[in-house]
Amino acid sequence: MRAVITLLVIIFLPWSSGYAATDTETKPSHASRLKAGEGMTLVAAQCGVCHSLALVTQNRADRRGWTALIRWMQAKHGLWPLGEFEAPILDYLAKHYAPSPAGRRQPLGMELLPKPQEGD
Ligand code: HEC
């Protein structure tokens, strides 16, 4: 009997934990590297069809910017109308991939750079 139970656990544990992992948006997706959040699975499904989701995660824009990008892909690259998915997709993108304040200082102006020395 113990062997049967052990066998059942071995068979069903990966299945049940796998199901839980795909059914939730509370953990970041390791496959796509998308940040966790409501709408993540929609973005993974709709936005990873033609290109890597890295194109999504490496970009930052506000809601208007993301809308413009979607319109551009619809006009030029055959992206289909997103219909009822568009609002939750934009909510997700605008929240998790919003423009962030620059992490680096602005480059120095030419007048602040050291003057080239003779012989440089
Ligand atoms: C029907 C195909 C298709 C789908 C689906 C698609 N895209 Fe694209 N997307 C493209 C193409 C083509 C490019 C241009 C790729 C390149 O420049 O190499 C692109 C480029 C991008 C870029 C880079 C833009 C830039 O300035 O370089 C981002 C960001 C992007 N897509 C986000 C998304 C998002 C978000 C979704 C889901 C709503 C999505 N894509 C779904 C076709 C698609």
mmCIF file with all atom_site columns, C-alpha atoms and ligand atoms in Angstrom:
data_model
loop_
_atom_site.group_PDB
_atom_site.id
_atom_site.type_symbol
_atom_site.label_atom_id
_atom_site.label_alt_id
_atom_site.label_comp_id
_atom_site.label_asym_id
_atom_site.label_entity_id
_atom_site.label_seq_id
_atom_site.pdbx_PDB_ins_code
_atom_site.Cartn_x
_atom_site.Cartn_y
_atom_site.Cartn_z
_atom_site.occupancy
_atom_site.B_iso_or_equiv
_atom_site.pdbx_formal_charge
_atom_site.auth_seq_id
_atom_site.auth_comp_id
_atom_site.auth_asym_id
_atom_site.auth_atom_id
_atom_site.pdbx_PDB_model_num
ATOM   1   C  CA  . MET A 1 1   ? 0.000   0.000  0.000   1.00 0.00 ? 1   MET A CA  1
ATOM   2   C  CA  . ARG A 1 2   ? 2.800   2.457  0.908   1.00 0.00 ? 2   ARG A CA  1
ATOM   3   C  CA  . ALA A 1 3   ? 4.442   1.708  -2.415  1.00 0.00 ? 3   ALA A CA  1
ATOM   4   C  CA  . VAL A 1 4   ? 1.226   2.531  -4.267  1.00 0.00 ? 4   VAL A CA  1
ATOM   5   C  CA  . ILE A 1 5   ? 0.853   5.833  -2.453  1.00 0.00 ? 5   ILE A CA  1
ATOM   6   C  CA  . THR A 1 6   ? 4.500   6.695  -3.103  1.00 0.00 ? 6   THR A CA  1
ATOM   7   C  CA  . LEU A 1 7   ? 4.015   5.873  -6.754  1.00 0.00 ? 7   LEU A CA  1
ATOM   8   C  CA  . LEU A 1 8   ? 0.913   8.053  -6.976  1.00 0.00 ? 8   LEU A CA  1
ATOM   9   C  CA  . VAL A 1 9   ? 2.747   10.941 -5.326  1.00 0.00 ? 9   VAL A CA  1
ATOM   10  C  CA  . ILE A 1 10  ? 5.647   10.569 -7.738  1.00 0.00 ? 10  ILE A CA  1
ATOM   11  C  CA  . ILE A 1 11  ? 3.298   10.541 -10.697 1.00 0.00 ? 11  ILE A CA  1
ATOM   12  C  CA  . PHE A 1 12  ? 1.022   13.379 -9.666  1.00 0.00 ? 12  PHE A CA  1
ATOM   13  C  CA  . LEU A 1 13  ? 3.334   15.765 -7.829  1.00 0.00 ? 13  LEU A CA  1
ATOM   14  C  CA  . PRO A 1 14  ? 5.095   17.160 -10.901 1.00 0.00 ? 14  PRO A CA  1
ATOM   15  C  CA  . TRP A 1 15  ? 1.817   17.391 -12.701 1.00 0.00 ? 15  TRP A CA  1
ATOM   16  C  CA  . SER A 1 16  ? 0.071   19.295 -9.929  1.00 0.00 ? 16  SER A CA  1
ATOM   17  C  CA  . SER A 1 17  ? 2.971   21.661 -9.241  1.00 0.00 ? 17  SER A CA  1
ATOM   18  C  CA  . GLY A 1 18  ? 3.407   22.305 -12.949 1.00 0.00 ? 18  GLY A CA  1
ATOM   19  C  CA  . TYR A 1 19  ? -0.215  23.170 -13.231 1.00 0.00 ? 19  TYR A CA  1
ATOM   20  C  CA  . ALA A 1 20  ? -0.028  25.521 -10.255 1.00 0.00 ? 20  ALA A CA  1
ATOM   21  C  CA  . ALA A 1 21  ? 2.983   27.302 -11.754 1.00 0.00 ? 21  ALA A CA  1
ATOM   22  C  CA  . THR A 1 22  ? 1.280   28.068 -15.041 1.00 0.00 ? 22  THR A CA  1
ATOM   23  C  CA  . ASP A 1 23  ? -2.026  28.947 -13.464 1.00 0.00 ? 23  ASP A CA  1
ATOM   24  C  CA  . THR A 1 24  ? -0.703  31.771 -11.327 1.00 0.00 ? 24  THR A CA  1
ATOM   25  C  CA  . GLU A 1 25  ? 0.519   35.231 -12.110 1.00 0.00 ? 25  GLU A CA  1
ATOM   26  C  CA  . THR A 1 26  ? 2.019   35.725 -8.701  1.00 0.00 ? 26  THR A CA  1
ATOM   27  C  CA  . LYS A 1 27  ? 5.443   34.406 -9.643  1.00 0.00 ? 27  LYS A CA  1
ATOM   28  C  CA  . PRO A 1 28  ? 7.686   35.727 -12.386 1.00 0.00 ? 28  PRO A CA  1
ATOM   29  C  CA  . SER A 1 29  ? 7.797   33.488 -15.405 1.00 0.00 ? 29  SER A CA  1
ATOM   30  C  CA  . HIS A 1 30  ? 11.199  31.842 -15.590 1.00 0.00 ? 30  HIS A CA  1
ATOM   31  C  CA  . ALA A 1 31  ? 10.689  30.842 -19.189 1.00 0.00 ? 31  ALA A CA  1
ATOM   32  C  CA  . SER A 1 32  ? 9.839   34.315 -20.452 1.00 0.00 ? 32  SER A CA  1
ATOM   33  C  CA  . ARG A 1 33  ? 11.409  36.398 -17.664 1.00 0.00 ? 33  ARG A CA  1
ATOM   34  C  CA  . LEU A 1 34  ? 8.221   38.448 -17.516 1.00 0.00 ? 34  LEU A CA  1
ATOM   35  C  CA  . LYS A 1 35  ? 7.564   40.117 -14.181 1.00 0.00 ? 35  LYS A CA  1
ATOM   36  C  CA  . ALA A 1 36  ? 4.802   38.573 -12.097 1.00 0.00 ? 36  ALA A CA  1
ATOM   37  C  CA  . GLY A 1 37  ? 1.459   40.308 -12.217 1.00 0.00 ? 37  GLY A CA  1
ATOM   38  C  CA  . GLU A 1 38  ? -2.069  40.267 -13.490 1.00 0.00 ? 38  GLU A CA  1
ATOM   39  C  CA  . GLY A 1 39  ? -1.992  39.990 -17.270 1.00 0.00 ? 39  GLY A CA  1
ATOM   40  C  CA  . MET A 1 40  ? 1.381   38.234 -17.442 1.00 0.00 ? 40  MET A CA  1
ATOM   41  C  CA  . THR A 1 41  ? 0.017   35.084 -19.038 1.00 0.00 ? 41  THR A CA  1
ATOM   42  C  CA  . LEU A 1 42  ? -1.900  37.131 -21.617 1.00 0.00 ? 42  LEU A CA  1
ATOM   43  C  CA  . VAL A 1 43  ? 1.271   38.972 -22.586 1.00 0.00 ? 43  VAL A CA  1
ATOM   44  C  CA  . ALA A 1 44  ? 3.197   35.699 -22.711 1.00 0.00 ? 44  ALA A CA  1
ATOM   45  C  CA  . ALA A 1 45  ? 0.575   34.184 -24.998 1.00 0.00 ? 45  ALA A CA  1
ATOM   46  C  CA  . GLN A 1 46  ? -0.062  37.159 -27.300 1.00 0.00 ? 46  GLN A CA  1
ATOM   47  C  CA  . CYS A 1 47  ? 3.290   38.888 -27.449 1.00 0.00 ? 47  CYS A CA  1
ATOM   48  C  CA  . GLY A 1 48  ? 5.645   35.951 -27.778 1.00 0.00 ? 48  GLY A CA  1
ATOM   49  C  CA  . VAL A 1 49  ? 4.252   34.574 -31.013 1.00 0.00 ? 49  VAL A CA  1
ATOM   50  C  CA  . CYS A 1 50  ? 6.417   36.479 -33.507 1.00 0.00 ? 50  CYS A CA  1
ATOM   51  C  CA  . HIS A 1 51  ? 9.448   37.437 -31.476 1.00 0.00 ? 51  HIS A CA  1
ATOM   52  C  CA  . SER A 1 52  ? 11.176  36.794 -28.206 1.00 0.00 ? 52  SER A CA  1
ATOM   53  C  CA  . LEU A 1 53  ? 9.557   38.219 -25.112 1.00 0.00 ? 53  LEU A CA  1
ATOM   54  C  CA  . ALA A 1 54  ? 12.953  39.776 -24.441 1.00 0.00 ? 54  ALA A CA  1
ATOM   55  C  CA  . LEU A 1 55  ? 11.873  42.472 -26.912 1.00 0.00 ? 55  LEU A CA  1
ATOM   56  C  CA  . VAL A 1 56  ? 9.065   43.253 -24.481 1.00 0.00 ? 56  VAL A CA  1
ATOM   57  C  CA  . THR A 1 57  ? 11.060  43.053 -21.262 1.00 0.00 ? 57  THR A CA  1
ATOM   58  C  CA  . GLN A 1 58  ? 13.919  45.216 -22.539 1.00 0.00 ? 58  GLN A CA  1
ATOM   59  C  CA  . ASN A 1 59  ? 11.592  48.063 -23.506 1.00 0.00 ? 59  ASN A CA  1
ATOM   60  C  CA  . ARG A 1 60  ? 10.023  50.751 -21.328 1.00 0.00 ? 60  ARG A CA  1
ATOM   61  C  CA  . ALA A 1 61  ? 7.088   52.984 -22.179 1.00 0.00 ? 61  ALA A CA  1
ATOM   62  C  CA  . ASP A 1 62  ? 4.028   54.558 -20.648 1.00 0.00 ? 62  ASP A CA  1
ATOM   63  C  CA  . ARG A 1 63  ? 0.565   53.419 -21.652 1.00 0.00 ? 63  ARG A CA  1
ATOM   64  C  CA  . ARG A 1 64  ? 0.507   55.740 -24.673 1.00 0.00 ? 64  ARG A CA  1
ATOM   65  C  CA  . GLY A 1 65  ? 3.869   54.462 -25.809 1.00 0.00 ? 65  GLY A CA  1
ATOM   66  C  CA  . TRP A 1 66  ? 2.843   50.818 -25.514 1.00 0.00 ? 66  TRP A CA  1
ATOM   67  C  CA  . THR A 1 67  ? -0.406  51.587 -27.363 1.00 0.00 ? 67  THR A CA  1
ATOM   68  C  CA  . ALA A 1 68  ? 1.547   53.255 -30.165 1.00 0.00 ? 68  ALA A CA  1
ATOM   69  C  CA  . LEU A 1 69  ? 3.875   50.264 -30.379 1.00 0.00 ? 69  LEU A CA  1
ATOM   70  C  CA  . ILE A 1 70  ? 0.940   47.873 -30.642 1.00 0.00 ? 70  ILE A CA  1
ATOM   71  C  CA  . ARG A 1 71  ? -0.639  50.035 -33.363 1.00 0.00 ? 71  ARG A CA  1
ATOM   72  C  CA  . TRP A 1 72  ? 2.675   50.041 -35.244 1.00 0.00 ? 72  TRP A CA  1
ATOM   73  C  CA  . MET A 1 73  ? 2.905   46.247 -35.119 1.00 0.00 ? 73  MET A CA  1
ATOM   74  C  CA  . GLN A 1 74  ? -0.720  46.012 -36.209 1.00 0.00 ? 74  GLN A CA  1
ATOM   75  C  CA  . ALA A 1 75  ? -0.114  48.378 -39.140 1.00 0.00 ? 75  ALA A CA  1
ATOM   76  C  CA  . LYS A 1 76  ? 3.262   47.011 -40.267 1.00 0.00 ? 76  LYS A CA  1
ATOM   77  C  CA  . HIS A 1 77  ? 3.782   43.536 -38.909 1.00 0.00 ? 77  HIS A CA  1
ATOM   78  C  CA  . GLY A 1 78  ? 0.489   41.704 -38.988 1.00 0.00 ? 78  GLY A CA  1
ATOM   79  C  CA  . LEU A 1 79  ? -0.330  41.877 -35.284 1.00 0.00 ? 79  LEU A CA  1
ATOM   80  C  CA  . TRP A 1 80  ? -3.992  40.971 -34.948 1.00 0.00 ? 80  TRP A CA  1
ATOM   81  C  CA  . PRO A 1 81  ? -6.605  43.106 -33.135 1.00 0.00 ? 81  PRO A CA  1
ATOM   82  C  CA  . LEU A 1 82  ? -6.196  42.278 -29.451 1.00 0.00 ? 82  LEU A CA  1
ATOM   83  C  CA  . GLY A 1 83  ? -9.867  42.924 -28.660 1.00 0.00 ? 83  GLY A CA  1
ATOM   84  C  CA  . GLU A 1 84  ? -10.790 42.368 -25.046 1.00 0.00 ? 84  GLU A CA  1
ATOM   85  C  CA  . PHE A 1 85  ? -7.171  41.428 -24.264 1.00 0.00 ? 85  PHE A CA  1
ATOM   86  C  CA  . GLU A 1 86  ? -5.807  44.834 -25.191 1.00 0.00 ? 86  GLU A CA  1
ATOM   87  C  CA  . ALA A 1 87  ? -6.799  46.651 -21.977 1.00 0.00 ? 87  ALA A CA  1
ATOM   88  C  CA  . PRO A 1 88  ? -5.367  44.045 -19.571 1.00 0.00 ? 88  PRO A CA  1
ATOM   89  C  CA  . ILE A 1 89  ? -2.218  43.757 -21.711 1.00 0.00 ? 89  ILE A CA  1
ATOM   90  C  CA  . LEU A 1 90  ? -1.737  47.541 -21.622 1.00 0.00 ? 90  LEU A CA  1
ATOM   91  C  CA  . ASP A 1 91  ? -2.431  47.588 -17.869 1.00 0.00 ? 91  ASP A CA  1
ATOM   92  C  CA  . TYR A 1 92  ? 0.294   45.009 -17.370 1.00 0.00 ? 92  TYR A CA  1
ATOM   93  C  CA  . LEU A 1 93  ? 2.850   46.664 -19.668 1.00 0.00 ? 93  LEU A CA  1
ATOM   94  C  CA  . ALA A 1 94  ? 2.254   50.195 -18.349 1.00 0.00 ? 94  ALA A CA  1
ATOM   95  C  CA  . LYS A 1 95  ? 2.564   48.974 -14.771 1.00 0.00 ? 95  LYS A CA  1
ATOM   96  C  CA  . HIS A 1 96  ? 5.537   46.627 -15.016 1.00 0.00 ? 96  HIS A CA  1
ATOM   97  C  CA  . TYR A 1 97  ? 7.479   48.091 -17.941 1.00 0.00 ? 97  TYR A CA  1
ATOM   98  C  CA  . ALA A 1 98  ? 6.993   51.801 -17.323 1.00 0.00 ? 98  ALA A CA  1
ATOM   99  C  CA  . PRO A 1 99  ? 9.781   54.263 -18.040 1.00 0.00 ? 99  PRO A CA  1
ATOM   100 C  CA  . SER A 1 100 ? 12.137  54.346 -15.088 1.00 0.00 ? 100 SER A CA  1
ATOM   101 C  CA  . PRO A 1 101 ? 14.163  57.351 -14.038 1.00 0.00 ? 101 PRO A CA  1
ATOM   102 C  CA  . ALA A 1 102 ? 17.574  57.120 -15.646 1.00 0.00 ? 102 ALA A CA  1
ATOM   103 C  CA  . GLY A 1 103 ? 19.853  54.967 -13.551 1.00 0.00 ? 103 GLY A CA  1
ATOM   104 C  CA  . ARG A 1 104 ? 22.927  56.803 -14.742 1.00 0.00 ? 104 ARG A CA  1
ATOM   105 C  CA  . ARG A 1 105 ? 23.823  60.466 -14.743 1.00 0.00 ? 105 ARG A CA  1
ATOM   106 C  CA  . GLN A 1 106 ? 23.707  62.380 -18.004 1.00 0.00 ? 106 GLN A CA  1
ATOM   107 C  CA  . PRO A 1 107 ? 26.955  62.302 -19.960 1.00 0.00 ? 107 PRO A CA  1
ATOM   108 C  CA  . LEU A 1 108 ? 29.255  65.230 -19.240 1.00 0.00 ? 108 LEU A CA  1
ATOM   109 C  CA  . GLY A 1 109 ? 29.154  68.121 -21.690 1.00 0.00 ? 109 GLY A CA  1
ATOM   110 C  CA  . MET A 1 110 ? 32.181  68.629 -23.937 1.00 0.00 ? 110 MET A CA  1
ATOM   111 C  CA  . GLU A 1 111 ? 33.146  71.733 -21.943 1.00 0.00 ? 111 GLU A CA  1
ATOM   112 C  CA  . LEU A 1 112 ? 33.443  69.639 -18.782 1.00 0.00 ? 112 LEU A CA  1
ATOM   113 C  CA  . LEU A 1 113 ? 35.651  66.947 -20.294 1.00 0.00 ? 113 LEU A CA  1
ATOM   114 C  CA  . PRO A 1 114 ? 39.413  67.137 -19.762 1.00 0.00 ? 114 PRO A CA  1
ATOM   115 C  CA  . LYS A 1 115 ? 41.214  68.946 -22.545 1.00 0.00 ? 115 LYS A CA  1
ATOM   116 C  CA  . PRO A 1 116 ? 43.286  66.670 -24.746 1.00 0.00 ? 116 PRO A CA  1
ATOM   117 C  CA  . GLN A 1 117 ? 46.953  66.902 -23.820 1.00 0.00 ? 117 GLN A CA  1
ATOM   118 C  CA  . GLU A 1 118 ? 49.566  67.540 -26.384 1.00 0.00 ? 118 GLU A CA  1
ATOM   119 C  CA  . GLY A 1 119 ? 50.712  64.198 -27.745 1.00 0.00 ? 119 GLY A CA  1
ATOM   120 C  CA  . ASP A 1 120 ? 47.314  62.493 -27.165 1.00 0.00 ? 120 ASP A CA  1
HETATM 121 C  C1  . HEC B 2 .   ? 2.275   39.300 -35.590 1.00 0.00 ? 1   HEC B C1  1
HETATM 122 C  C2  . HEC B 2 .   ? 3.610   39.342 -35.071 1.00 0.00 ? 1   HEC B C2  1
HETATM 123 C  C3  . HEC B 2 .   ? 3.847   40.104 -33.778 1.00 0.00 ? 1   HEC B C3  1
HETATM 124 C  C4  . HEC B 2 .   ? 3.206   39.950 -32.571 1.00 0.00 ? 1   HEC B C4  1
HETATM 125 C  C5  . HEC B 2 .   ? 2.113   38.948 -32.225 1.00 0.00 ? 1   HEC B C5  1
HETATM 126 C  C6  . HEC B 2 .   ? 3.787   40.904 -31.668 1.00 0.00 ? 1   HEC B C6  1
HETATM 127 N  N1  . HEC B 2 .   ? 4.787   41.595 -32.282 1.00 0.00 ? 1   HEC B N1  1
HETATM 128 FE FE1 . HEC B 2 .   ? 6.059   42.902 -31.397 1.00 0.00 ? 1   HEC B FE1 1
HETATM 129 N  N2  . HEC B 2 .   ? 7.084   43.080 -33.144 1.00 0.00 ? 1   HEC B N2  1
HETATM 130 C  C7  . HEC B 2 .   ? 6.810   42.404 -34.308 1.00 0.00 ? 1   HEC B C7  1
HETATM 131 C  C8  . HEC B 2 .   ? 7.841   42.690 -35.294 1.00 0.00 ? 1   HEC B C8  1
HETATM 132 C  C9  . HEC B 2 .   ? 7.918   42.121 -36.695 1.00 0.00 ? 1   HEC B C9  1
HETATM 133 C  C10 . HEC B 2 .   ? 8.749   43.562 -34.652 1.00 0.00 ? 1   HEC B C10 1
HETATM 134 C  C11 . HEC B 2 .   ? 10.031  44.133 -35.215 1.00 0.00 ? 1   HEC B C11 1
HETATM 135 C  C12 . HEC B 2 .   ? 11.111  43.142 -34.844 1.00 0.00 ? 1   HEC B C12 1
HETATM 136 C  C13 . HEC B 2 .   ? 12.468  43.641 -35.115 1.00 0.00 ? 1   HEC B C13 1
HETATM 137 O  O1  . HEC B 2 .   ? 12.674  44.848 -35.257 1.00 0.00 ? 1   HEC B O1  1
HETATM 138 O  O2  . HEC B 2 .   ? 13.356  42.763 -35.152 1.00 0.00 ? 1   HEC B O2  1
HETATM 139 C  C14 . HEC B 2 .   ? 8.260   43.777 -33.309 1.00 0.00 ? 1   HEC B C14 1
HETATM 140 C  C15 . HEC B 2 .   ? 8.909   44.543 -32.366 1.00 0.00 ? 1   HEC B C15 1
HETATM 141 C  C16 . HEC B 2 .   ? 8.490   44.717 -31.055 1.00 0.00 ? 1   HEC B C16 1
HETATM 142 C  C17 . HEC B 2 .   ? 9.171   45.539 -30.072 1.00 0.00 ? 1   HEC B C17 1
HETATM 143 C  C18 . HEC B 2 .   ? 10.471  46.308 -30.284 1.00 0.00 ? 1   HEC B C18 1
HETATM 144 C  C19 . HEC B 2 .   ? 10.156  47.639 -30.873 1.00 0.00 ? 1   HEC B C19 1
HETATM 145 C  C20 . HEC B 2 .   ? 11.397  48.441 -31.085 1.00 0.00 ? 1   HEC B C20 1
HETATM 146 O  O3  . HEC B 2 .   ? 11.297  49.660 -30.956 1.00 0.00 ? 1   HEC B O3  1
HETATM 147 O  O4  . HEC B 2 .   ? 12.446  47.865 -31.352 1.00 0.00 ? 1   HEC B O4  1
HETATM 148 C  C21 . HEC B 2 .   ? 8.432   45.479 -28.918 1.00 0.00 ? 1   HEC B C21 1
HETATM 149 C  C22 . HEC B 2 .   ? 8.721   46.181 -27.611 1.00 0.00 ? 1   HEC B C22 1
HETATM 150 C  C23 . HEC B 2 .   ? 7.297   44.626 -29.196 1.00 0.00 ? 1   HEC B C23 1
HETATM 151 N  N3  . HEC B 2 .   ? 7.366   44.167 -30.497 1.00 0.00 ? 1   HEC B N3  1
HETATM 152 C  C24 . HEC B 2 .   ? 6.316   44.337 -28.281 1.00 0.00 ? 1   HEC B C24 1
HETATM 153 C  C25 . HEC B 2 .   ? 5.233   43.497 -28.534 1.00 0.00 ? 1   HEC B C25 1
HETATM 154 C  C26 . HEC B 2 .   ? 4.135   43.300 -27.627 1.00 0.00 ? 1   HEC B C26 1
HETATM 155 C  C27 . HEC B 2 .   ? 3.990   43.988 -26.256 1.00 0.00 ? 1   HEC B C27 1
HETATM 156 C  C28 . HEC B 2 .   ? 3.307   42.396 -28.198 1.00 0.00 ? 1   HEC B C28 1
HETATM 157 C  C29 . HEC B 2 .   ? 1.997   41.865 -27.655 1.00 0.00 ? 1   HEC B C29 1
HETATM 158 C  C30 . HEC B 2 .   ? 0.933   42.841 -27.508 1.00 0.00 ? 1   HEC B C30 1
HETATM 159 C  C31 . HEC B 2 .   ? 3.877   42.032 -29.493 1.00 0.00 ? 1   HEC B C31 1
HETATM 160 N  N4  . HEC B 2 .   ? 5.041   42.742 -29.657 1.00 0.00 ? 1   HEC B N4  1
HETATM 161 C  C32 . HEC B 2 .   ? 3.348   41.101 -30.368 1.00 0.00 ? 1   HEC B C32 1
HETATM 162 C  C33 . HEC B 2 .   ? 5.754   41.552 -34.534 1.00 0.00 ? 1   HEC B C33 1
HETATM 163 C  C34 . HEC B 2 .   ? 4.859   41.128 -33.573 1.00 0.00 ? 1   HEC B C34 1
#
